[in-house]
Amino acid sequence: MMSKWINFKVNEFMGTEFTVRETEILTISTAITALVAIVFVMYNAIFPNI
């Protein structure tokens, strides 16, 4: 499974012992945070100048 491989790589990189589910939650929440940050920056930096 891809998620097991990703989990293994994350644990290897960060020196942690996360389960696959914890890694999935972490990945999803990171993606959502990044998305919100991009939208926030767009509204503050791009749209006011149009």
mmCIF file of C-alpha atoms in Angstrom, residues 3-24 26-27:
data_model
loop_
_atom_site.group_PDB
_atom_site.id
_atom_site.type_symbol
_atom_site.label_atom_id
_atom_site.label_comp_id
_atom_site.label_asym_id
_atom_site.label_seq_id
_atom_site.Cartn_x
_atom_site.Cartn_y
_atom_site.Cartn_z
ATOM 1 C CA SER A 3 -0.002 4.872 2.606
ATOM 2 C CA LYS A 4 2.192 2.357 4.448
ATOM 3 C CA TRP A 5 5.184 3.448 2.376
ATOM 4 C CA ILE A 6 4.431 7.138 3.013
ATOM 5 C CA ASN A 7 4.014 6.375 6.725
ATOM 6 C CA PHE A 8 7.372 4.589 6.767
ATOM 7 C CA LYS A 9 9.094 7.499 4.992
ATOM 8 C CA VAL A 10 7.539 10.083 7.341
ATOM 9 C CA ASN A 11 8.597 8.093 10.411
ATOM 10 C CA GLU A 12 12.082 7.611 8.974
ATOM 11 C CA PHE A 13 12.429 11.310 8.102
ATOM 12 C CA MET A 14 11.032 12.726 11.345
ATOM 13 C CA GLY A 15 12.232 9.969 13.676
ATOM 14 C CA THR A 16 8.656 9.357 14.859
ATOM 15 C CA GLU A 17 6.527 6.245 15.396
ATOM 16 C CA PHE A 18 3.188 7.226 13.879
ATOM 17 C CA THR A 19 0.573 4.706 12.777
ATOM 18 C CA VAL A 20 -0.731 4.862 9.210
ATOM 19 C CA ARG A 21 -3.955 6.535 10.377
ATOM 20 C CA GLU A 22 -2.078 9.222 12.333
ATOM 21 C CA THR A 23 0.078 9.941 9.286
ATOM 22 C CA GLU A 24 -3.018 10.223 7.078
ATOM 23 C CA LEU A 26 -1.388 14.677 9.636
ATOM 24 C CA THR A 27 -1.119 14.739 5.829
#
